[in-house]
Amino acid sequence: MTRSRSMLWLIARRELALSLRSRSIQMFAVLFAALALMVAASGYVLSGGSGFQDFSRTAASLVELLLLLVPLTALIFGVTVLTPDVGAAELLYSQPVERRTVLAGQLAGVFLALTAAQAVGLGLAGLVLFARTGFDGLSGYLGLAAGSVALTAVFLAIAAAIAAGHNSARRARALASAVIIWLAAVVVIDIAALGIASALPSGLASKTIIVSTLANPAGAVRTAVLMMIEGTAAFGSASMALVRFTGGVASMSAWLVLSILVWIVAPLVVATSRLRKTDL
Amino acid sequence: MITFAGFSKRFGEVDAVSSLSLTINAGEIVALIGPNGSGKTTSIKAAAGLIHPTSGAVLIGPDRLPASGIAARAWCSFLPQRVTFPAGMTGREVLNFYGALRDRPAAAIKDVLAFTGLNGSSRRDVRTYSGGMTQRLGLAVAILPDAPVLLLDEPTAALDPEGLKAFYELIEARRKNGQTVLFSSHHIADVDRLATRVITMSNGRVVGDSPCDH
Amino acid sequence: MKVVEAVKLMRVNFTLLAFAICTPTLITLTLPQFAAAQDTTGHTEAPPSRLERRGPAIDASPLQARIDAAQPGDRIDVAAGTYTGDLYIDRPLTLVGHGRPKLVGSGHRSVVMIRADHVTFDGFDIDGQLGGSLSDDTAGIHVSGHAAVIVRCRIERSLFGVYLYAADDTVIDATTITGILGKDPGEQGSGIHSWNTKRFRLTGNTIRYSRDGFYLQSSSDGFVLNNRVSDVRYGLHYMFSDRNAFEDNVFERGAAGAALMYSKDLTFRRNSFLHSRGFGSVGLLLRACDNVLAEDNLIADNARGLFLEGSTLNVFRGNLIAESDAALVIYDSSLKNRFEGNAFIGNLTPLRLSGRRTDTVFDRNYWSDDTGLDLDGDGVRDDPYRLSNVFDHLRGNLSAADLVSRGLGARALSAAERGFPVLRPIPVLDAHPLARPPVLSRVPAPPRAERGGAGVGFLAASAIGAFGMATLTLGRRLGRRNAEAA
């Protein structure tokens, strides 16, 4: 066990170093930091300079940025790392290390690299935010950070489910699936749920929306983080519908966390079981 | 050291290898020859634990461990046909990584670097390496663990002259030490010069198995 | 001009794309908007029928003898201490408490009954002992004379705080009234209740936990200034009270910040209506009110910002309406109202309309969710702003719709719907939406939460940023460092 743990850490460190040396992740870090700073700096202007809830409004804009960028980058970097050239994969997987340890190590490395890249942007945005809008938003800010970590973990796990066991010959196809999944999670599922709901009687319709929001990891993270920023009333009467449906604020939080955890664990189970059976 | 016990592998509709039964003993240097698609690579990758048998088994070592388990893989070291390394690491870092995976001391890394003639370029990013140098680095990774069983898939195809020289020396040394080698090849010259036993495959079956004296 | 065309074309292309994604959904969204349930907030109270009289001697305060012995116009100084019993003041006097003397009522009627004109009552703590009854208007101080002055008092455990009964020209200043916490609003009275009183001035008072903060019935020509009311049903409640003004007050956490009913010619400025967050709660409610002028108010963080029903000819100018689920709820019974120069910021929806149309005029307001362009740079967006989006149609039927209203899917849907309005849009427009938020310097600043977490916030942000930077720089060398270790 200790050996496989130290192997995991060894592989994670290599993947971390490799990721951080790649142009693309450096560019992502810079781009993300620039956008986050832009949002943090313009949040005040957007809020009308009224000073009213500057923090929540700016933080809510940051949530949109996170939802747009983090799942997509996690999917793309994840798929790219997990679809190596044949010669590299064969060499790595012929070593006396469990395949799941290799996978876990690679994911851990990319995860660290991505969260570090995001942390630079979030840290800078946080400094601007706290300096200008006061300090009433600590829990919201931590929620943002937790949200970006959760999104990274979820979509890396999904990337693993798409890509594990494949090599660079299948990379293009895996990337295409990744983009489709991203589009589904951040755009299509919401619209589809609305479409279905508007054809249903109202009680069932609300349940459809609530369930689709809870079941979609992007929706769950969005809901949880916005509630951490703006309080449980963030969605007006929809908040109440959600709280009532889940049976209270505590169990609602539990459901949101559970959804996120399931979306991390389930794809990883799929990925490891496929990786175990695959011929490399 | 390597036992193919009725090993069969089917990819979709194609039988890559059909009930291969074969025992390779310690100290043998075995060449696997045959035309493309005869099942050489599949057999070697099965021994390296990368391919799961459709039926039968591939067993490694005196304890006959299933090839796909990590215990068996500690007995083996494998060099793929055309090895690649992710850009962004130096040759030295690649060896450090694989050395750490197999608990090798720093001295061993120095040795294999010298042996494969990569001493001068070990601090360069692998993306600046030529094809021959890359394959030599692969060879360095493969010999680094000093494993009892060495599995090489077409080792001479991509090696440059310097690499070939190292490769010949390596096989010579292993024969002297009584270590096992299984390699596939197109080059009859290699086979004649190196192997103690030649196995010929065609359409997934063994069609010839003969000792080879020098 | 060419640039303008190009940008417009780009926008159309984007909407086309969004439309392609969203068409199937939009087609199903043709359900009519659900009419919000009629509010049941208003009520009329009958005028009080009788006045409490002087109680038996056993219930009287030890101070009663001094009052009974005083000449009209005398000043009575009261030393610190607790005085149990009721006070009946039937002649013009000035009572001044020193060291906050405490008046504890008998529990059978109002603690202080003012039954003469020109009584001044300054610096007392009053405990109503939870006594009396609502039908007797039992209060901490009950006034039925003119020109009373009540200052620096504290009133608690009393059904009503101060009751003005035809008490023209009364002043209540710097007085704190705490209702009975936990008692149902229907079972207690208001902090300051005024009936048939003219030219009152209610200033600088603090009221909590009562039924309404101020309940002003048939009381005209008064001022309510600089008060602070929280945790009540309605912060300020006018009934049949014309020509009134209220300014610089703060109303928080009520079912309504202020409820203006059946009154006309009201003017109010620079008030804050905050945190009315309960279900159906509202920052500012107008029912059957005419000729109201509202300027420079802050209406923020309410379930519904401004509720307008059966009210005509009202003008709202330069107010900041923010962070509501619905900024405006307007019933089609409201006519000829006008909104100009207001800033609508961060509301989930700008307008919920009951009925199919409204003649409300919106002009030169700022709408934070308006993404229209101002290419000619005149400070007004080139296209009118439509006060409805696809989610307004959904909300009526679908209480959970807002769960997805802030995702990227909703953005695409809204963009598509604006480009190709397949839903019959409610024809409510702001013809000249401002491109930039107006400077509303007279609007009160929003309350700032405590800055206690200052260091922690900076620390958290720095730690997160430092983790990122450290990992980015050190992580790259991990392989190399390992090289030396190996």
PDB file of N, CA, C and O in Angstrom, chain A residues 3 7 10-11 14 17-18 21 85-99 275-280, chain B residues 9 11 45 48-52 70 73-74 78 80 82-89 93 97-98 100-103 141:
ATOM      1  N   ARG A   3       3.839   1.436  -0.974  1.00  0.00           N
ATOM      2  CA  ARG A   3       4.542   1.506  -2.238  1.00  0.00           C
ATOM      3  C   ARG A   3       3.639   2.122  -3.306  1.00  0.00           C
ATOM      4  O   ARG A   3       4.029   3.058  -3.998  1.00  0.00           O
ATOM      5  N   MET A   7       4.207   5.466  -5.377  1.00  0.00           N
ATOM      6  CA  MET A   7       4.170   5.444  -6.840  1.00  0.00           C
ATOM      7  C   MET A   7       3.202   6.495  -7.357  1.00  0.00           C
ATOM      8  O   MET A   7       3.472   7.213  -8.304  1.00  0.00           O
ATOM      9  N   LEU A  10       4.647   9.812  -7.091  1.00  0.00           N
ATOM     10  CA  LEU A  10       5.717   9.962  -8.082  1.00  0.00           C
ATOM     11  C   LEU A  10       5.122  10.316  -9.454  1.00  0.00           C
ATOM     12  O   LEU A  10       5.583  11.242 -10.139  1.00  0.00           O
ATOM     13  N   ILE A  11       4.075   9.572  -9.824  1.00  0.00           N
ATOM     14  CA  ILE A  11       3.451   9.813 -11.126  1.00  0.00           C
ATOM     15  C   ILE A  11       2.761  11.181 -11.125  1.00  0.00           C
ATOM     16  O   ILE A  11       2.826  11.936 -12.096  1.00  0.00           O
ATOM     17  N   ARG A  14       5.296  13.886 -11.611  1.00  0.00           N
ATOM     18  CA  ARG A  14       5.761  13.983 -12.992  1.00  0.00           C
ATOM     19  C   ARG A  14       4.695  14.679 -13.850  1.00  0.00           C
ATOM     20  O   ARG A  14       4.999  15.579 -14.623  1.00  0.00           O
ATOM     21  N   ALA A  17       4.600  18.385 -13.079  1.00  0.00           N
ATOM     22  CA  ALA A  17       5.711  19.111 -13.695  1.00  0.00           C
ATOM     23  C   ALA A  17       5.494  19.242 -15.195  1.00  0.00           C
ATOM     24  O   ALA A  17       5.662  20.322 -15.779  1.00  0.00           O
ATOM     25  N   LEU A  18       5.075  18.138 -15.819  1.00  0.00           N
ATOM     26  CA  LEU A  18       4.847  18.170 -17.268  1.00  0.00           C
ATOM     27  C   LEU A  18       3.759  19.185 -17.627  1.00  0.00           C
ATOM     28  O   LEU A  18       3.903  19.971 -18.566  1.00  0.00           O
ATOM     29  N   ARG A  21       4.886  22.722 -17.297  1.00  0.00           N
ATOM     30  CA  ARG A  21       5.860  23.155 -18.295  1.00  0.00           C
ATOM     31  C   ARG A  21       5.205  23.344 -19.656  1.00  0.00           C
ATOM     32  O   ARG A  21       5.842  23.845 -20.574  1.00  0.00           O
ATOM     33  N   ASP A  85       0.641   9.071 -26.528  1.00  0.00           N
ATOM     34  CA  ASP A  85       1.108   8.299 -27.670  1.00  0.00           C
ATOM     35  C   ASP A  85       1.266   6.834 -27.264  1.00  0.00           C
ATOM     36  O   ASP A  85       1.549   6.530 -26.102  1.00  0.00           O
ATOM     37  N   VAL A  86       1.089   5.939 -28.241  1.00  0.00           N
ATOM     38  CA  VAL A  86       1.136   4.503 -27.938  1.00  0.00           C
ATOM     39  C   VAL A  86       2.441   4.142 -27.233  1.00  0.00           C
ATOM     40  O   VAL A  86       2.440   3.456 -26.209  1.00  0.00           O
ATOM     41  N   GLY A  87       3.559   4.628 -27.788  1.00  0.00           N
ATOM     42  CA  GLY A  87       4.868   4.246 -27.254  1.00  0.00           C
ATOM     43  C   GLY A  87       5.061   4.699 -25.815  1.00  0.00           C
ATOM     44  O   GLY A  87       5.687   4.010 -25.008  1.00  0.00           O
ATOM     45  N   ALA A  88       4.498   5.843 -25.480  1.00  0.00           N
ATOM     46  CA  ALA A  88       4.625   6.337 -24.111  1.00  0.00           C
ATOM     47  C   ALA A  88       3.749   5.522 -23.178  1.00  0.00           C
ATOM     48  O   ALA A  88       4.158   5.165 -22.064  1.00  0.00           O
ATOM     49  N   ALA A  89       2.520   5.215 -23.639  1.00  0.00           N
ATOM     50  CA  ALA A  89       1.588   4.457 -22.802  1.00  0.00           C
ATOM     51  C   ALA A  89       2.138   3.064 -22.525  1.00  0.00           C
ATOM     52  O   ALA A  89       2.103   2.580 -21.389  1.00  0.00           O
ATOM     53  N   GLU A  90       2.663   2.423 -23.565  1.00  0.00           N
ATOM     54  CA  GLU A  90       3.157   1.059 -23.391  1.00  0.00           C
ATOM     55  C   GLU A  90       4.299   1.015 -22.385  1.00  0.00           C
ATOM     56  O   GLU A  90       4.348   0.129 -21.531  1.00  0.00           O
ATOM     57  N   LEU A  91       5.184   1.985 -22.493  1.00  0.00           N
ATOM     58  CA  LEU A  91       6.311   2.017 -21.574  1.00  0.00           C
ATOM     59  C   LEU A  91       5.840   2.223 -20.135  1.00  0.00           C
ATOM     60  O   LEU A  91       6.276   1.531 -19.210  1.00  0.00           O
ATOM     61  N   LEU A  92       4.906   3.163 -19.955  1.00  0.00           N
ATOM     62  CA  LEU A  92       4.433   3.489 -18.609  1.00  0.00           C
ATOM     63  C   LEU A  92       3.649   2.334 -17.997  1.00  0.00           C
ATOM     64  O   LEU A  92       3.866   1.956 -16.848  1.00  0.00           O
ATOM     65  N   TYR A  93       2.723   1.763 -18.782  1.00  0.00           N
ATOM     66  CA  TYR A  93       1.848   0.746 -18.211  1.00  0.00           C
ATOM     67  C   TYR A  93       2.522  -0.618 -18.099  1.00  0.00           C
ATOM     68  O   TYR A  93       1.971  -1.546 -17.523  1.00  0.00           O
ATOM     69  N   SER A  94       3.749  -0.778 -18.682  1.00  0.00           N
ATOM     70  CA  SER A  94       4.437  -2.057 -18.491  1.00  0.00           C
ATOM     71  C   SER A  94       5.241  -2.054 -17.196  1.00  0.00           C
ATOM     72  O   SER A  94       5.849  -3.053 -16.840  1.00  0.00           O
ATOM     73  N   GLN A  95       5.235  -0.936 -16.489  1.00  0.00           N
ATOM     74  CA  GLN A  95       5.971  -0.864 -15.220  1.00  0.00           C
ATOM     75  C   GLN A  95       5.186  -1.585 -14.122  1.00  0.00           C
ATOM     76  O   GLN A  95       3.977  -1.749 -14.227  1.00  0.00           O
ATOM     77  N   PRO A  96       5.868  -2.012 -13.076  1.00  0.00           N
ATOM     78  CA  PRO A  96       5.160  -2.726 -12.000  1.00  0.00           C
ATOM     79  C   PRO A  96       4.347  -1.794 -11.108  1.00  0.00           C
ATOM     80  O   PRO A  96       4.618  -1.635  -9.924  1.00  0.00           O
ATOM     81  N   VAL A  97       3.381  -1.136 -11.712  1.00  0.00           N
ATOM     82  CA  VAL A  97       2.491  -0.231 -10.983  1.00  0.00           C
ATOM     83  C   VAL A  97       1.085  -0.541 -11.467  1.00  0.00           C
ATOM     84  O   VAL A  97       0.876  -0.734 -12.659  1.00  0.00           O
ATOM     85  N   GLU A  98       0.147  -0.607 -10.520  1.00  0.00           N
ATOM     86  CA  GLU A  98      -1.236  -0.866 -10.911  1.00  0.00           C
ATOM     87  C   GLU A  98      -1.711   0.197 -11.896  1.00  0.00           C
ATOM     88  O   GLU A  98      -1.385   1.378 -11.754  1.00  0.00           O
ATOM     89  N   ARG A  99      -2.519  -0.227 -12.844  1.00  0.00           N
ATOM     90  CA  ARG A  99      -3.023   0.742 -13.820  1.00  0.00           C
ATOM     91  C   ARG A  99      -3.825   1.844 -13.149  1.00  0.00           C
ATOM     92  O   ARG A  99      -3.743   3.003 -13.526  1.00  0.00           O
ATOM     93  N   LEU A 275     -10.117   0.768 -17.782  1.00  0.00           N
ATOM     94  CA  LEU A 275      -8.663   0.733 -17.924  1.00  0.00           C
ATOM     95  C   LEU A 275      -8.110  -0.650 -17.554  1.00  0.00           C
ATOM     96  O   LEU A 275      -7.191  -1.160 -18.169  1.00  0.00           O
ATOM     97  N   ARG A 276      -8.736  -1.250 -16.532  1.00  0.00           N
ATOM     98  CA  ARG A 276      -8.273  -2.562 -16.083  1.00  0.00           C
ATOM     99  C   ARG A 276      -8.457  -3.609 -17.183  1.00  0.00           C
ATOM    100  O   ARG A 276      -7.618  -4.479 -17.369  1.00  0.00           O
ATOM    101  N   LYS A 277      -9.556  -3.486 -17.934  1.00  0.00           N
ATOM    102  CA  LYS A 277      -9.873  -4.524 -18.918  1.00  0.00           C
ATOM    103  C   LYS A 277      -9.230  -4.270 -20.272  1.00  0.00           C
ATOM    104  O   LYS A 277      -9.145  -5.169 -21.091  1.00  0.00           O
ATOM    105  N   THR A 278      -8.801  -3.025 -20.512  1.00  0.00           N
ATOM    106  CA  THR A 278      -8.355  -2.687 -21.861  1.00  0.00           C
ATOM    107  C   THR A 278      -7.021  -3.337 -22.200  1.00  0.00           C
ATOM    108  O   THR A 278      -6.164  -3.519 -21.340  1.00  0.00           O
ATOM    109  N   ASP A 279      -6.857  -3.652 -23.494  1.00  0.00           N
ATOM    110  CA  ASP A 279      -5.540  -3.991 -24.016  1.00  0.00           C
ATOM    111  C   ASP A 279      -4.878  -2.704 -24.460  1.00  0.00           C
ATOM    112  O   ASP A 279      -5.460  -1.919 -25.196  1.00  0.00           O
ATOM    113  N   LEU A 280      -3.659  -2.499 -23.988  1.00  0.00           N
ATOM    114  CA  LEU A 280      -3.010  -1.224 -24.305  1.00  0.00           C
ATOM    115  C   LEU A 280      -2.078  -1.358 -25.500  1.00  0.00           C
ATOM    116  O   LEU A 280      -1.592  -2.434 -25.793  1.00  0.00           O
TER     117      LEU A 280
ATOM    118  N   LYS B   9      -5.330 -14.694 -28.575  1.00  0.00           N
ATOM    119  CA  LYS B   9      -5.833 -13.324 -28.507  1.00  0.00           C
ATOM    120  C   LYS B   9      -6.595 -13.033 -29.783  1.00  0.00           C
ATOM    121  O   LYS B   9      -6.106 -13.263 -30.894  1.00  0.00           O
ATOM    122  N   PHE B  11      -8.740 -10.020 -31.711  1.00  0.00           N
ATOM    123  CA  PHE B  11      -9.162  -8.616 -31.797  1.00  0.00           C
ATOM    124  C   PHE B  11     -10.340  -8.555 -32.755  1.00  0.00           C
ATOM    125  O   PHE B  11     -10.169  -8.688 -33.962  1.00  0.00           O
ATOM    126  N   LYS B  45       3.625  -8.144 -26.101  1.00  0.00           N
ATOM    127  CA  LYS B  45       2.854  -7.234 -25.242  1.00  0.00           C
ATOM    128  C   LYS B  45       2.049  -8.012 -24.194  1.00  0.00           C
ATOM    129  O   LYS B  45       1.823  -7.520 -23.083  1.00  0.00           O
ATOM    130  N   ALA B  48       4.329  -8.602 -21.513  1.00  0.00           N
ATOM    131  CA  ALA B  48       4.565  -7.370 -20.758  1.00  0.00           C
ATOM    132  C   ALA B  48       3.335  -6.966 -19.953  1.00  0.00           C
ATOM    133  O   ALA B  48       3.326  -5.920 -19.292  1.00  0.00           O
ATOM    134  N   GLY B  49       2.244  -7.742 -20.042  1.00  0.00           N
ATOM    135  CA  GLY B  49       1.060  -7.454 -19.243  1.00  0.00           C
ATOM    136  C   GLY B  49       0.174  -6.374 -19.821  1.00  0.00           C
ATOM    137  O   GLY B  49      -0.744  -5.906 -19.162  1.00  0.00           O
ATOM    138  N   LEU B  50       0.431  -5.988 -21.064  1.00  0.00           N
ATOM    139  CA  LEU B  50      -0.362  -4.911 -21.649  1.00  0.00           C
ATOM    140  C   LEU B  50      -1.617  -5.438 -22.326  1.00  0.00           C
ATOM    141  O   LEU B  50      -2.585  -4.721 -22.500  1.00  0.00           O
ATOM    142  N   ILE B  51      -1.587  -6.706 -22.723  1.00  0.00           N
ATOM    143  CA  ILE B  51      -2.715  -7.312 -23.439  1.00  0.00           C
ATOM    144  C   ILE B  51      -3.230  -8.494 -22.631  1.00  0.00           C
ATOM    145  O   ILE B  51      -2.444  -9.316 -22.148  1.00  0.00           O
ATOM    146  N   HIS B  52      -4.551  -8.533 -22.448  1.00  0.00           N
ATOM    147  CA  HIS B  52      -5.150  -9.635 -21.697  1.00  0.00           C
ATOM    148  C   HIS B  52      -5.480 -10.774 -22.653  1.00  0.00           C
ATOM    149  O   HIS B  52      -6.049 -10.537 -23.714  1.00  0.00           O
ATOM    150  N   ILE B  70       1.049  -6.944 -11.090  1.00  0.00           N
ATOM    151  CA  ILE B  70       2.246  -6.125 -10.926  1.00  0.00           C
ATOM    152  C   ILE B  70       3.426  -6.952 -10.417  1.00  0.00           C
ATOM    153  O   ILE B  70       4.575  -6.609 -10.646  1.00  0.00           O
ATOM    154  N   ARG B  73       5.156  -8.032 -13.438  1.00  0.00           N
ATOM    155  CA  ARG B  73       5.792  -6.953 -14.175  1.00  0.00           C
ATOM    156  C   ARG B  73       7.105  -6.520 -13.540  1.00  0.00           C
ATOM    157  O   ARG B  73       7.970  -5.958 -14.198  1.00  0.00           O
ATOM    158  N   ALA B  74       7.237  -6.782 -12.240  1.00  0.00           N
ATOM    159  CA  ALA B  74       8.511  -6.465 -11.602  1.00  0.00           C
ATOM    160  C   ALA B  74       9.630  -7.362 -12.128  1.00  0.00           C
ATOM    161  O   ALA B  74      10.797  -7.017 -12.053  1.00  0.00           O
ATOM    162  N   PHE B  78      10.200  -3.801 -20.487  1.00  0.00           N
ATOM    163  CA  PHE B  78       9.663  -3.861 -21.842  1.00  0.00           C
ATOM    164  C   PHE B  78      10.063  -2.607 -22.619  1.00  0.00           C
ATOM    165  O   PHE B  78       9.986  -1.488 -22.113  1.00  0.00           O
ATOM    166  N   PRO B  80       8.902  -0.766 -26.044  1.00  0.00           N
ATOM    167  CA  PRO B  80       7.943  -0.774 -27.155  1.00  0.00           C
ATOM    168  C   PRO B  80       8.649  -0.560 -28.492  1.00  0.00           C
ATOM    169  O   PRO B  80       9.784  -0.096 -28.553  1.00  0.00           O
ATOM    170  N   ARG B  82       7.997   1.598 -31.021  1.00  0.00           N
ATOM    171  CA  ARG B  82       8.436   2.969 -31.260  1.00  0.00           C
ATOM    172  C   ARG B  82       8.089   3.786 -30.013  1.00  0.00           C
ATOM    173  O   ARG B  82       6.959   4.215 -29.829  1.00  0.00           O
ATOM    174  N   VAL B  83       9.074   3.954 -29.163  1.00  0.00           N
ATOM    175  CA  VAL B  83       8.807   4.573 -27.874  1.00  0.00           C
ATOM    176  C   VAL B  83       8.747   6.093 -28.037  1.00  0.00           C
ATOM    177  O   VAL B  83       9.396   6.655 -28.932  1.00  0.00           O
ATOM    178  N   THR B  84       7.899   6.741 -27.242  1.00  0.00           N
ATOM    179  CA  THR B  84       7.873   8.211 -27.233  1.00  0.00           C
ATOM    180  C   THR B  84       7.844   8.673 -25.780  1.00  0.00           C
ATOM    181  O   THR B  84       7.472   7.926 -24.878  1.00  0.00           O
ATOM    182  N   PHE B  85       8.260   9.913 -25.607  1.00  0.00           N
ATOM    183  CA  PHE B  85       8.229  10.502 -24.263  1.00  0.00           C
ATOM    184  C   PHE B  85       7.520  11.833 -24.339  1.00  0.00           C
ATOM    185  O   PHE B  85       7.654  12.548 -25.333  1.00  0.00           O
ATOM    186  N   PRO B  86       6.761  12.176 -23.308  1.00  0.00           N
ATOM    187  CA  PRO B  86       6.076  13.456 -23.352  1.00  0.00           C
ATOM    188  C   PRO B  86       7.085  14.609 -23.364  1.00  0.00           C
ATOM    189  O   PRO B  86       8.085  14.574 -22.635  1.00  0.00           O
ATOM    190  N   ALA B  87       6.826  15.592 -24.225  1.00  0.00           N
ATOM    191  CA  ALA B  87       7.731  16.737 -24.310  1.00  0.00           C
ATOM    192  C   ALA B  87       7.724  17.495 -22.991  1.00  0.00           C
ATOM    193  O   ALA B  87       6.725  17.489 -22.269  1.00  0.00           O
ATOM    194  N   GLY B  88       8.834  18.108 -22.681  1.00  0.00           N
ATOM    195  CA  GLY B  88       8.891  18.903 -21.459  1.00  0.00           C
ATOM    196  C   GLY B  88       9.797  18.307 -20.400  1.00  0.00           C
ATOM    197  O   GLY B  88      10.008  18.908 -19.354  1.00  0.00           O
ATOM    198  N   MET B  89      10.337  17.111 -20.668  1.00  0.00           N
ATOM    199  CA  MET B  89      11.257  16.523 -19.705  1.00  0.00           C
ATOM    200  C   MET B  89      12.607  16.299 -20.375  1.00  0.00           C
ATOM    201  O   MET B  89      12.680  16.061 -21.585  1.00  0.00           O
ATOM    202  N   GLU B  93      15.596  13.385 -16.578  1.00  0.00           N
ATOM    203  CA  GLU B  93      14.364  13.347 -15.773  1.00  0.00           C
ATOM    204  C   GLU B  93      13.543  12.108 -16.076  1.00  0.00           C
ATOM    205  O   GLU B  93      12.942  11.502 -15.180  1.00  0.00           O
ATOM    206  N   PHE B  97      12.605   9.341 -13.327  1.00  0.00           N
ATOM    207  CA  PHE B  97      11.234   8.905 -13.058  1.00  0.00           C
ATOM    208  C   PHE B  97      11.138   7.382 -13.069  1.00  0.00           C
ATOM    209  O   PHE B  97      10.666   6.768 -12.116  1.00  0.00           O
ATOM    210  N   TYR B  98      11.646   6.779 -14.180  1.00  0.00           N
ATOM    211  CA  TYR B  98      11.523   5.317 -14.252  1.00  0.00           C
ATOM    212  C   TYR B  98      12.434   4.638 -13.233  1.00  0.00           C
ATOM    213  O   TYR B  98      12.101   3.567 -12.705  1.00  0.00           O
ATOM    214  N   ALA B 100      12.969   5.794 -10.243  1.00  0.00           N
ATOM    215  CA  ALA B 100      12.246   5.858  -8.965  1.00  0.00           C
ATOM    216  C   ALA B 100      11.128   4.835  -8.939  1.00  0.00           C
ATOM    217  O   ALA B 100      10.868   4.208  -7.910  1.00  0.00           O
ATOM    218  N   LEU B 101      10.458   4.650 -10.101  1.00  0.00           N
ATOM    219  CA  LEU B 101       9.378   3.661 -10.157  1.00  0.00           C
ATOM    220  C   LEU B 101       9.906   2.262  -9.837  1.00  0.00           C
ATOM    221  O   LEU B 101       9.179   1.425  -9.322  1.00  0.00           O
ATOM    222  N   ARG B 102      11.184   2.004 -10.169  1.00  0.00           N
ATOM    223  CA  ARG B 102      11.715   0.656  -9.970  1.00  0.00           C
ATOM    224  C   ARG B 102      12.815   0.631  -8.920  1.00  0.00           C
ATOM    225  O   ARG B 102      13.618  -0.308  -8.877  1.00  0.00           O
ATOM    226  N   ASP B 103      12.839   1.686  -8.102  1.00  0.00           N
ATOM    227  CA  ASP B 103      13.769   1.718  -6.961  1.00  0.00           C
ATOM    228  C   ASP B 103      15.230   1.527  -7.383  1.00  0.00           C
ATOM    229  O   ASP B 103      15.964   0.733  -6.788  1.00  0.00           O
ATOM    230  N   VAL B 141      15.764   3.157 -20.575  1.00  0.00           N
ATOM    231  CA  VAL B 141      14.706   2.913 -19.597  1.00  0.00           C
ATOM    232  C   VAL B 141      14.495   1.414 -19.424  1.00  0.00           C
ATOM    233  O   VAL B 141      14.283   0.924 -18.314  1.00  0.00           O
TER     234      VAL B 141
END
